[in-house]
CSV table of C-alpha atoms in Angstrom, one decimal:
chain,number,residue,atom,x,y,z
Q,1,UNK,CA,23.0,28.9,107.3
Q,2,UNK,CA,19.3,29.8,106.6
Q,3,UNK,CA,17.1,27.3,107.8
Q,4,UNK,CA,18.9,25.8,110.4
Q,5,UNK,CA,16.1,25.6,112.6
Q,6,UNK,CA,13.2,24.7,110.3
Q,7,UNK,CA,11.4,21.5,111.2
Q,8,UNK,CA,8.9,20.3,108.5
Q,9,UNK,CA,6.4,17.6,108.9
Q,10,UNK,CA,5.5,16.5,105.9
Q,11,UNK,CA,2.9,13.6,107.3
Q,12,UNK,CA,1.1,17.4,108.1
Q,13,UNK,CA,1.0,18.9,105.1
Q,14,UNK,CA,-2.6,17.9,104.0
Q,15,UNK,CA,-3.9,19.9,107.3
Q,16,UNK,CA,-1.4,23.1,106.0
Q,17,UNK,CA,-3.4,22.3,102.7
Q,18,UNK,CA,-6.5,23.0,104.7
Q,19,UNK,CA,-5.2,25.9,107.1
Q,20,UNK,CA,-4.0,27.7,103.9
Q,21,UNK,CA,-7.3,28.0,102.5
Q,22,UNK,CA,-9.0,29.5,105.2
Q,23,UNK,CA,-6.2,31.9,106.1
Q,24,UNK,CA,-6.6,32.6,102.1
Q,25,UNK,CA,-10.2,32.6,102.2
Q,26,UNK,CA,-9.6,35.4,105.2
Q,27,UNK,CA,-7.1,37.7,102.8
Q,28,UNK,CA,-9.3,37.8,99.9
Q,29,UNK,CA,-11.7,38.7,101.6
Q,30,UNK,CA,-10.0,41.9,102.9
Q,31,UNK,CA,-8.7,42.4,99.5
Q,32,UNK,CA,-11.7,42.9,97.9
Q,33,UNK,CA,-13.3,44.9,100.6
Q,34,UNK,CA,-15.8,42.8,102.3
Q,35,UNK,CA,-13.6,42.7,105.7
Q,36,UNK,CA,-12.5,46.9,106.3
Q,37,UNK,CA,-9.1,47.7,106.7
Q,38,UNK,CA,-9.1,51.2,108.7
Q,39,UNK,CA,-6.2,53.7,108.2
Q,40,UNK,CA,-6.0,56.5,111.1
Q,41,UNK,CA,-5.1,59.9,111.3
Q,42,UNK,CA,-2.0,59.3,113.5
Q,43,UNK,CA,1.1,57.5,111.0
Q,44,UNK,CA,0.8,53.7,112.0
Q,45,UNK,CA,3.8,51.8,111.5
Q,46,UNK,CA,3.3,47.7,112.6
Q,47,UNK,CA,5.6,45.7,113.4
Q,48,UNK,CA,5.3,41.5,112.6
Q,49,UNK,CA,5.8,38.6,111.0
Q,50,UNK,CA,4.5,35.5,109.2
Q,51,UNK,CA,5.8,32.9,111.1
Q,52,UNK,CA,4.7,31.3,114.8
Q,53,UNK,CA,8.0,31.9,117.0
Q,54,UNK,CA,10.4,35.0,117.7
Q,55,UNK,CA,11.7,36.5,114.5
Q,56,UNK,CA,13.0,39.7,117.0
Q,57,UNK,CA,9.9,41.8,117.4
Q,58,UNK,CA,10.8,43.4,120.6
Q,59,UNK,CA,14.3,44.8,120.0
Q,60,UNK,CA,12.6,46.2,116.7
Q,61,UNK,CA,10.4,48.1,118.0
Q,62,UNK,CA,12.7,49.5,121.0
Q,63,UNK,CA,15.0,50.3,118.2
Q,64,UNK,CA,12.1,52.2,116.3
Q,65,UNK,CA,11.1,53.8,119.8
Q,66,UNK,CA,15.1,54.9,120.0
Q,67,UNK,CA,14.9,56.8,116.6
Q,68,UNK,CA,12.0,58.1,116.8
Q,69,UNK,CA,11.5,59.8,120.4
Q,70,UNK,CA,14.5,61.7,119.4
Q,71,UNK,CA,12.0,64.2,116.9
Q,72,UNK,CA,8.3,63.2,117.7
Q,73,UNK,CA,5.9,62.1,120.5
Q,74,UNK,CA,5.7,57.8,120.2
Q,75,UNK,CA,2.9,55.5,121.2
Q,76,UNK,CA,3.5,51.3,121.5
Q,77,UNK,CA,0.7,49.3,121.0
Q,78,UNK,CA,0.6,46.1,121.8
Q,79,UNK,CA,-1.9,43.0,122.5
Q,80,UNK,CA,-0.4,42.0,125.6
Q,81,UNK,CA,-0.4,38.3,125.4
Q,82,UNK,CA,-0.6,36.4,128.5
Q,83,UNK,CA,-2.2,39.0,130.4
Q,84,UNK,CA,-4.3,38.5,133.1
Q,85,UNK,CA,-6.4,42.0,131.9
Q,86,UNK,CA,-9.2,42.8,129.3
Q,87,UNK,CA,-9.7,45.4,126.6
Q,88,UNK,CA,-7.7,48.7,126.7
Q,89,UNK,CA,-4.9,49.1,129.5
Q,90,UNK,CA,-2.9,52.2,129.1
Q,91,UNK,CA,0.5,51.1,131.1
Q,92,UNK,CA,1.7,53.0,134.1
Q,93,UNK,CA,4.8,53.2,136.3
Q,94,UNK,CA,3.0,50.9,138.4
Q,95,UNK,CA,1.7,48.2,136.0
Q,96,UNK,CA,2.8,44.5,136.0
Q,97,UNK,CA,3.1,41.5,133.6
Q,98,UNK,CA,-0.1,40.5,134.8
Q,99,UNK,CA,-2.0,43.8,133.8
Q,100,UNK,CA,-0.3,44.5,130.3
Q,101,UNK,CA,2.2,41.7,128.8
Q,102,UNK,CA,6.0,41.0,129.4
Q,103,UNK,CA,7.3,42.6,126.4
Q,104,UNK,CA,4.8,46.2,126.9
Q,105,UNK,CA,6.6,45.6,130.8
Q,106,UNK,CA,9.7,45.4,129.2
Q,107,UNK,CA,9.4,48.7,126.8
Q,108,UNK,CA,7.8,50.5,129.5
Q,109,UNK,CA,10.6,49.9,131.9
Q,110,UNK,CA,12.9,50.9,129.6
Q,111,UNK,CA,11.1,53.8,128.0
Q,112,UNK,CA,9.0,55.1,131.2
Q,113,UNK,CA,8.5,58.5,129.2
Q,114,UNK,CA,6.7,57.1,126.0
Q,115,UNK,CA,2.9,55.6,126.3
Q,116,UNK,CA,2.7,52.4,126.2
Q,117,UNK,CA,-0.9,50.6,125.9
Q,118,UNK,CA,-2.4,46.9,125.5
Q,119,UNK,CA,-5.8,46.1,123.5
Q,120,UNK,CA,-6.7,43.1,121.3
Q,121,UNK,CA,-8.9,45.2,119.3
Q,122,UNK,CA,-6.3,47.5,117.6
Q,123,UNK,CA,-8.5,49.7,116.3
Q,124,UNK,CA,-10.1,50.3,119.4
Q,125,UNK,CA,-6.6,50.9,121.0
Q,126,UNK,CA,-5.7,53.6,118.2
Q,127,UNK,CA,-8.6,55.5,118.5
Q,128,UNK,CA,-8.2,55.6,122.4
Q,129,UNK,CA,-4.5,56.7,122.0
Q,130,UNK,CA,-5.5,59.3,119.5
Q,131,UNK,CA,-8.3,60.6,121.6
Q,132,UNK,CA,-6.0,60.7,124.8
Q,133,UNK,CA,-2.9,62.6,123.3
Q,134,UNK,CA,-3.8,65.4,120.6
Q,135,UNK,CA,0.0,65.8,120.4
Q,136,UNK,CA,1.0,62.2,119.3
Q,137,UNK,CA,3.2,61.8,115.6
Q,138,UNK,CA,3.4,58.1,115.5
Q,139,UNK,CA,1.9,54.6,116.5
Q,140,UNK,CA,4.3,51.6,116.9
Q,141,UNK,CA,2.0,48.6,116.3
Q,142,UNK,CA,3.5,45.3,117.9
Q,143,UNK,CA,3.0,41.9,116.2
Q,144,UNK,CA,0.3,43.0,114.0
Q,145,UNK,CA,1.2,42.0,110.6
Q,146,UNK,CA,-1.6,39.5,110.3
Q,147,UNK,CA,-4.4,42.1,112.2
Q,148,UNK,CA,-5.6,43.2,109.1
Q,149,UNK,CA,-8.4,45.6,110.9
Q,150,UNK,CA,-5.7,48.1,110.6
Q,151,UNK,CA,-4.2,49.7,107.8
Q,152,UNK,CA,-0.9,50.6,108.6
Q,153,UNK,CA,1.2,53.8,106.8
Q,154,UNK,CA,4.6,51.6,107.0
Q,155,UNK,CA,3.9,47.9,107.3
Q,156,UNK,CA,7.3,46.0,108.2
Q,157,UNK,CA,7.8,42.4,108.2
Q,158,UNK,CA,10.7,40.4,109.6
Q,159,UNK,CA,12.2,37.3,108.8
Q,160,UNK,CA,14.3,34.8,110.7
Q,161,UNK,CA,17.9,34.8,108.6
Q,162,UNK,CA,17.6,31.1,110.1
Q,163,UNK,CA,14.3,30.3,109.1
Q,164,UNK,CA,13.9,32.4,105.8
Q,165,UNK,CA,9.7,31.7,105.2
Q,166,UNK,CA,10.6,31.0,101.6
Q,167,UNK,CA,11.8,27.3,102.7
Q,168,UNK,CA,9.0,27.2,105.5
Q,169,UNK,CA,5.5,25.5,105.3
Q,170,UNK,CA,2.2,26.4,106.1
Q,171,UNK,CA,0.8,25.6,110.3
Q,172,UNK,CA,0.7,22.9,111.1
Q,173,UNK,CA,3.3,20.8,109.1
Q,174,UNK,CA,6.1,24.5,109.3
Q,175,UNK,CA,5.7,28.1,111.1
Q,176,UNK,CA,3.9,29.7,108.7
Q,177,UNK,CA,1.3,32.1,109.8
Q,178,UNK,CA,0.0,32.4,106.2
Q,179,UNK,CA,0.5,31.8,102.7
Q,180,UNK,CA,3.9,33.1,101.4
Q,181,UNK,CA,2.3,35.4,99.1
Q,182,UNK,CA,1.2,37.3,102.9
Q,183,UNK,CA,4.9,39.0,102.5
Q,184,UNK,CA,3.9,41.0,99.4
Q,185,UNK,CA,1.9,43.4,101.7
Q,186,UNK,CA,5.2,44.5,103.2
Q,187,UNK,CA,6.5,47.7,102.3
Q,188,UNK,CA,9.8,47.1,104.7
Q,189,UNK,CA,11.5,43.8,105.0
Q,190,UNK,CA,14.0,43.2,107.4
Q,191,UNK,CA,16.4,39.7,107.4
Q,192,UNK,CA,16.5,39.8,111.1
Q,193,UNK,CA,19.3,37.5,113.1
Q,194,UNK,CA,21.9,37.6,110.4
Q,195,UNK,CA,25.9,36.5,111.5
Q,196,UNK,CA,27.9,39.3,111.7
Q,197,UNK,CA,30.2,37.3,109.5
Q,198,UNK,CA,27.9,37.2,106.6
Q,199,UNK,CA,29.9,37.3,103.2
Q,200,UNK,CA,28.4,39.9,100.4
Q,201,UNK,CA,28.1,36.4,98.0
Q,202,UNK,CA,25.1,35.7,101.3
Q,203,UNK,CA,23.3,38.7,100.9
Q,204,UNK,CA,23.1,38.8,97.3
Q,205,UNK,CA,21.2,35.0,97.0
Q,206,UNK,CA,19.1,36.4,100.0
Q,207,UNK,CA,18.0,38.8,98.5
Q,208,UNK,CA,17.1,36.7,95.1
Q,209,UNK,CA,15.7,33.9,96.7
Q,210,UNK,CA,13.1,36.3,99.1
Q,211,UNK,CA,11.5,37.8,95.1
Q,212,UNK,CA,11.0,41.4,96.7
Q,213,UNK,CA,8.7,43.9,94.9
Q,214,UNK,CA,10.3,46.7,93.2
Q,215,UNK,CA,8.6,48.9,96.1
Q,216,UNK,CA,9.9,47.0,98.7
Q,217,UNK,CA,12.5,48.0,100.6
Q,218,UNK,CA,14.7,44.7,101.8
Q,219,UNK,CA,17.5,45.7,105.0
Q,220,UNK,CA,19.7,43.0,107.2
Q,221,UNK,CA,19.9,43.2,111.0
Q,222,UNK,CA,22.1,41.1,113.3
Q,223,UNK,CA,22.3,40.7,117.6
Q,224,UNK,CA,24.0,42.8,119.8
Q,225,UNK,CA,24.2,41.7,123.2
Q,226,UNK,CA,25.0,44.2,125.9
Q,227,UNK,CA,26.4,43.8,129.3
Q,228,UNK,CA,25.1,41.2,132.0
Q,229,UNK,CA,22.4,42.9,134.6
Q,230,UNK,CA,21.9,41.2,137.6
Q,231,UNK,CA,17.7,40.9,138.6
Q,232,UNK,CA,17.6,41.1,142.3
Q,233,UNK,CA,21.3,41.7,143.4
Q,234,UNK,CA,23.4,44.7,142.9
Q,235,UNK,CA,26.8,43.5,142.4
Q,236,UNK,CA,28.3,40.4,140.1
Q,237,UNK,CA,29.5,39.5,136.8
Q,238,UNK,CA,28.9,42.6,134.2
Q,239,UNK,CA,30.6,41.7,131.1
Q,240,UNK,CA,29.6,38.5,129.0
Q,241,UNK,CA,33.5,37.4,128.3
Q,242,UNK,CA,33.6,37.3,132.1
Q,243,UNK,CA,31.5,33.9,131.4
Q,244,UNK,CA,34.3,32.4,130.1
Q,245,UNK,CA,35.2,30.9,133.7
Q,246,UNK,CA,31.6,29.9,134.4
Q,247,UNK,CA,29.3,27.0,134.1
Q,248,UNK,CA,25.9,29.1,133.0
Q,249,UNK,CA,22.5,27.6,133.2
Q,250,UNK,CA,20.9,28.9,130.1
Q,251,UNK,CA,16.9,30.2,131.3
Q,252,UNK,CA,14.8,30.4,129.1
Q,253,UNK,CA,11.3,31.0,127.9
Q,254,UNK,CA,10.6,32.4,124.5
Q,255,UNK,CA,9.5,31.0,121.0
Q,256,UNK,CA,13.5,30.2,119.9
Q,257,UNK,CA,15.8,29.7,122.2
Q,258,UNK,CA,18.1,27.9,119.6
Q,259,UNK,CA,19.6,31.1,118.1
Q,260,UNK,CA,20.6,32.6,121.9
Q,261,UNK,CA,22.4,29.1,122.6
Q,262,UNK,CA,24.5,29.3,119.3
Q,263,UNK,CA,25.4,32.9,120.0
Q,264,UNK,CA,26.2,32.2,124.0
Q,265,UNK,CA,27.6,29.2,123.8
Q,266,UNK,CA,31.4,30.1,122.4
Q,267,UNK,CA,31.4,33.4,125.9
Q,268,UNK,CA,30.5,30.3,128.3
Q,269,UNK,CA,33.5,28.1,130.0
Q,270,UNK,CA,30.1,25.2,129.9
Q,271,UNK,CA,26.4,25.6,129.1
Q,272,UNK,CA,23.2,24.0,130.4
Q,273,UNK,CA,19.7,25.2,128.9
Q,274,UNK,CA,16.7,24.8,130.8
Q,275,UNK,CA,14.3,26.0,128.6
Q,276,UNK,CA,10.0,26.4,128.4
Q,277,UNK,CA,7.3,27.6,126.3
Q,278,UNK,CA,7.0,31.1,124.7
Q,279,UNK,CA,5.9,34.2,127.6
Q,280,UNK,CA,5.4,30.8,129.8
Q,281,UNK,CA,4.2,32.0,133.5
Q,282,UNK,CA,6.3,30.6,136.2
Q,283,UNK,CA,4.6,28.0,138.6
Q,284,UNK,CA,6.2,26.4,141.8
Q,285,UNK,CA,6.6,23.5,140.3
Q,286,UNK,CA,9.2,25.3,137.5
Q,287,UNK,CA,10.7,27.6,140.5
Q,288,UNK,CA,11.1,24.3,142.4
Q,289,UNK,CA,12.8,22.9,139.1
Q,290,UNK,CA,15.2,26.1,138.2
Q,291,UNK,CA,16.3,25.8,142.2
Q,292,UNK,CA,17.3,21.9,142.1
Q,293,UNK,CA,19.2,22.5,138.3
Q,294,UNK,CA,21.1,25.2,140.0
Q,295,UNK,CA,22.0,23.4,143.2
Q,296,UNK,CA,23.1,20.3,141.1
Q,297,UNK,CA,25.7,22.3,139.2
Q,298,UNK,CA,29.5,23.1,139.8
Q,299,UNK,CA,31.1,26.6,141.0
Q,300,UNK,CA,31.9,28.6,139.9
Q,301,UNK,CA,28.1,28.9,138.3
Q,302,UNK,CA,25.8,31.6,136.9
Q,303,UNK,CA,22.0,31.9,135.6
Q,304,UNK,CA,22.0,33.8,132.1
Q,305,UNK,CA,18.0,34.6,131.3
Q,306,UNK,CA,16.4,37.1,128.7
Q,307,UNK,CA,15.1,40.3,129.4
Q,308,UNK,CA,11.4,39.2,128.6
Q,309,UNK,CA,12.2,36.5,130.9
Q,310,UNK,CA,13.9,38.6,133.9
Q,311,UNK,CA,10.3,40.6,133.9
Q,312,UNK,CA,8.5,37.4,134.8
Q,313,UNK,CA,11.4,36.0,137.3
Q,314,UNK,CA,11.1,39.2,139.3
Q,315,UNK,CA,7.8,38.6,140.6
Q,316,UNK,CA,8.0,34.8,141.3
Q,317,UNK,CA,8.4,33.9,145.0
Q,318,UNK,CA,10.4,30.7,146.4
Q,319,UNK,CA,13.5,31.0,144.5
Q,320,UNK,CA,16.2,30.0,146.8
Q,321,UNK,CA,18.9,32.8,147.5
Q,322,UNK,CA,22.1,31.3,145.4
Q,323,UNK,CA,19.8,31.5,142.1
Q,324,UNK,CA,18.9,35.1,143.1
Q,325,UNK,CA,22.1,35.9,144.0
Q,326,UNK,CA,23.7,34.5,140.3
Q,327,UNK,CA,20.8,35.4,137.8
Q,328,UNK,CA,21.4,37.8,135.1
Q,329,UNK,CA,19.3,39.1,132.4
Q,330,UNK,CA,21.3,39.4,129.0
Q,331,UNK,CA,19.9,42.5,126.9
Q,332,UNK,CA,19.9,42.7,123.2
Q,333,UNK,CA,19.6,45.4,120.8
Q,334,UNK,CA,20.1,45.0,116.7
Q,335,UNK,CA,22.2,47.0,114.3
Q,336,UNK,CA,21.6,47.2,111.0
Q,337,UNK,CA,24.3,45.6,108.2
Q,338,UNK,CA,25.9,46.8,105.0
Q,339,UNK,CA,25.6,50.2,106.3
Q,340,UNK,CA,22.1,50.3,105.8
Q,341,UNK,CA,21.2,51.9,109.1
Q,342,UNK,CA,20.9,56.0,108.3
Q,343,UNK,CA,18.5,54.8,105.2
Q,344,UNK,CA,16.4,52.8,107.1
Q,345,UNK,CA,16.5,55.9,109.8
Q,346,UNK,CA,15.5,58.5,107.0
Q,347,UNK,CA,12.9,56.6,105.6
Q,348,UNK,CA,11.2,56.4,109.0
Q,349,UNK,CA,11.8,59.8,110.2
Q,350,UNK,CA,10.3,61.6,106.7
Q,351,UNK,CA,7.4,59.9,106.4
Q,352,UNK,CA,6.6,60.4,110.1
Q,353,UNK,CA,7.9,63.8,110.1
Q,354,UNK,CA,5.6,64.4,106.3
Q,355,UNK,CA,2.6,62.7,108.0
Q,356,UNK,CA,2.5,63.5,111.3
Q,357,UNK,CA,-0.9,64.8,112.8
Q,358,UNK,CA,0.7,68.3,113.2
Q,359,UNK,CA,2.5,68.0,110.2
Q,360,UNK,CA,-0.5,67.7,108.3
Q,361,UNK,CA,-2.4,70.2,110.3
Q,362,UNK,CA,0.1,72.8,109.7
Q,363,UNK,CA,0.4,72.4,106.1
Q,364,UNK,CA,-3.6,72.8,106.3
Q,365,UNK,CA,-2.8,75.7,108.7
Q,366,UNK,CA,-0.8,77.5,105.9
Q,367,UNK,CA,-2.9,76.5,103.3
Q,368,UNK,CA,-5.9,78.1,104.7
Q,369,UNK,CA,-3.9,81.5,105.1
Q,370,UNK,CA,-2.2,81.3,101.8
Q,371,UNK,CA,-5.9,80.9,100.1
Q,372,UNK,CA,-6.7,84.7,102.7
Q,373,UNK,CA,-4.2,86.2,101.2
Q,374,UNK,CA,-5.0,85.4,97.5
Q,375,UNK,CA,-8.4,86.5,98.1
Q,376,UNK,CA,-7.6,90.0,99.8
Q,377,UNK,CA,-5.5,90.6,97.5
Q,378,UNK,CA,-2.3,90.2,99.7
Q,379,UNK,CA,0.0,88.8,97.7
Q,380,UNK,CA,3.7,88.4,98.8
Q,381,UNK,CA,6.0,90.9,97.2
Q,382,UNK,CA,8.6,90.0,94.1
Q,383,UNK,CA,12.0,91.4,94.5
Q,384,UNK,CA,14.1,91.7,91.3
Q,385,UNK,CA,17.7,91.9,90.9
Q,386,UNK,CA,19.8,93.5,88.1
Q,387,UNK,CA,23.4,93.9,87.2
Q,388,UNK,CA,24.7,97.3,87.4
């Protein structure tokens, strides 16, 4: 049900009371035009939420990437959290977690052909992008719902099925990032993490309770998980029903883990969850932990860890050879529900393909010659046809 994994604190809600206001204080002041929102040449469509924890950014935005390198030339733009790097790093085949971000490391592995770049200062990062690649269509803008600087063409929001932000709170006493009002600047909403068993009665109070604007547009997405990829070996278990005769140490490291234990839990003969905090760097202390938590459980045994997680475990050192030998990263892609997956396709593709850079600068193009050949004179000819 939605909000199975809300947590209020209500003994917090006078500081929510207090964080609200300057969060508000911060909006209305970009409403009215003292703080600048900039809009860019290139079509920027972000990517984010409202809340503190994962609501399924990453699997968006590779599913964006998907669609859209099919027809034009994409760009990711992220901030790179927990990077060890400063200001604008344009990734490379050779780039780490340390230089750009696990989840930019993640997309760039998976996509090595589209450009993938890190910067705080967003609009610093666009206009670098724009400047380096004359030929790009579109900008994917990573967790920048609340990075008002920028003013994207498509702004799309997600929300936890699980934690729906209309029965959240305000930081500190719930997960909100801002004021529930924050969701009205949405022109996409997406009800990420849905069951694939949800009954049409579900999506109808949904889509009440969330009070969408007529210009809205409202979609559903649930998880896929693919196959099982081992990190460092070559061989092992590939398919997750093969889990079934398996105790599996759950690894994990990102904002909620609770979701991935409910799903994994029914493929898994028995389940253990070691768990830490969101992009949380590895230290020898936790290698010395994830090691002595293997070695205490029963074989047959495995390691099940995210993807965002397998790009951090790569490069850690002193993980003893059974854990390397039985570790596997679990990938996830979404799929849209109720069918809704060629309109949300079409509405992305058209407005990229109406607004592109060279869209627009060959509609100038013919424009400009259309205008010539009024003025010489030129017109096109008219060809009539009659009945004989």
């Amino acid at each position: 049900m939605e909000g199975d994994f809300i947590k209020i604190n209500k003994w917090l809600l006078p500081l929510s009371w207090l964080y609200g206001l300057g969060v508000r204080m911060r909006n209305t002041l970009f409403d009215i035009g003292i703080l600048k929102s900039r809009a860019f040449n290139v079509p920027v469509i972000s990517v984010g939420n409202i809340t503190v924890g994962g609501t399924g950014k990453t699997p968006h935005v590779e599913y964006l990437i998907r669609v859209l390198t099919k027809q034009f030339n994409v760009a990711v733009l992220s901030r790179g959290y927990k990077r060890k790097s400063k200001g604008f790093v344009l990734a490379t085949a050779d780039s780490t977690t340390l230089d750009i971000g696990d989840e930019p490391y993640q997309m760039k592995q998976k996509f090595p052909d589209v450009t993938v770049a890190v910067d705080k200062n967003r609009c610093h990062g666009i206009d670098l992008l724009e400047q380096d690649d004359k030929e790009l269509d579109v900008i994917l803008l990573d967790d920048a719902f609340q990075h008002r600087y920028v003013k994207p063409d498509v702004n799309i929001l997600l929300v936890d099925y699980h934690r729906l932000v209309i029965y959240d709170q305000l930081l500190p006493a719930g997960r909100l990032r801002e004021p529930l009002k924050g969701k009205d600047r949405a022109d996409v909403v997406i009800v990420t993490k849905c069951p694939k068993d949800l009954k049409p009665m579900r999506f109808r109070v949904v889509t009440k309770a969330m009070e969408l604007y007529p210009y809205q547009q409202l979609f559903f997405s649930t998880i896929e998980y693919g196959g099982l990829q081992p990190i460092f070996s070559h061989e092992g278990l590939k398919d997750i029903e093969e889990l079934k005769t398996q105790n599996v140490l759950l690894l994990s490291g990102i904002a909620s883990p609770e979701q991935l234990t409910h799903d994994l839990s029914p493929h898994c003969g028995h389940i253990n969850t070691l768990t830490f905090g969101d992009h949380h760097r590895f230290r020898k202390k936790d290698v010395q932990l994830i090691n002595k938590t293997f070695a205490a459980m029963e074989a047959p045994k495995c390691i099940v860890t995210t993807e965002k997680d397998a790009t951090r475990l790569q490069g850690i050192k002193g993980l003893s050879d059974d854990v390397r030998n039985s570790i596997y990263a679990l990938p996830i892609t979404i799929q849209f529900m109720q069918e809704q997956e060629e309109n949300f396709n079409n509405y992305i593709i058209d407005y990229v393909r109406k607004n592109s850079r060279n869209s627009i600068l060959a509609k100038a193009k013919d424009d400009h010659q259309s205008k010539n050949r009024h003025r010489s004179g030129n017109r096109p000819r008219t060809i009539s046809f009659r009945n004989n």
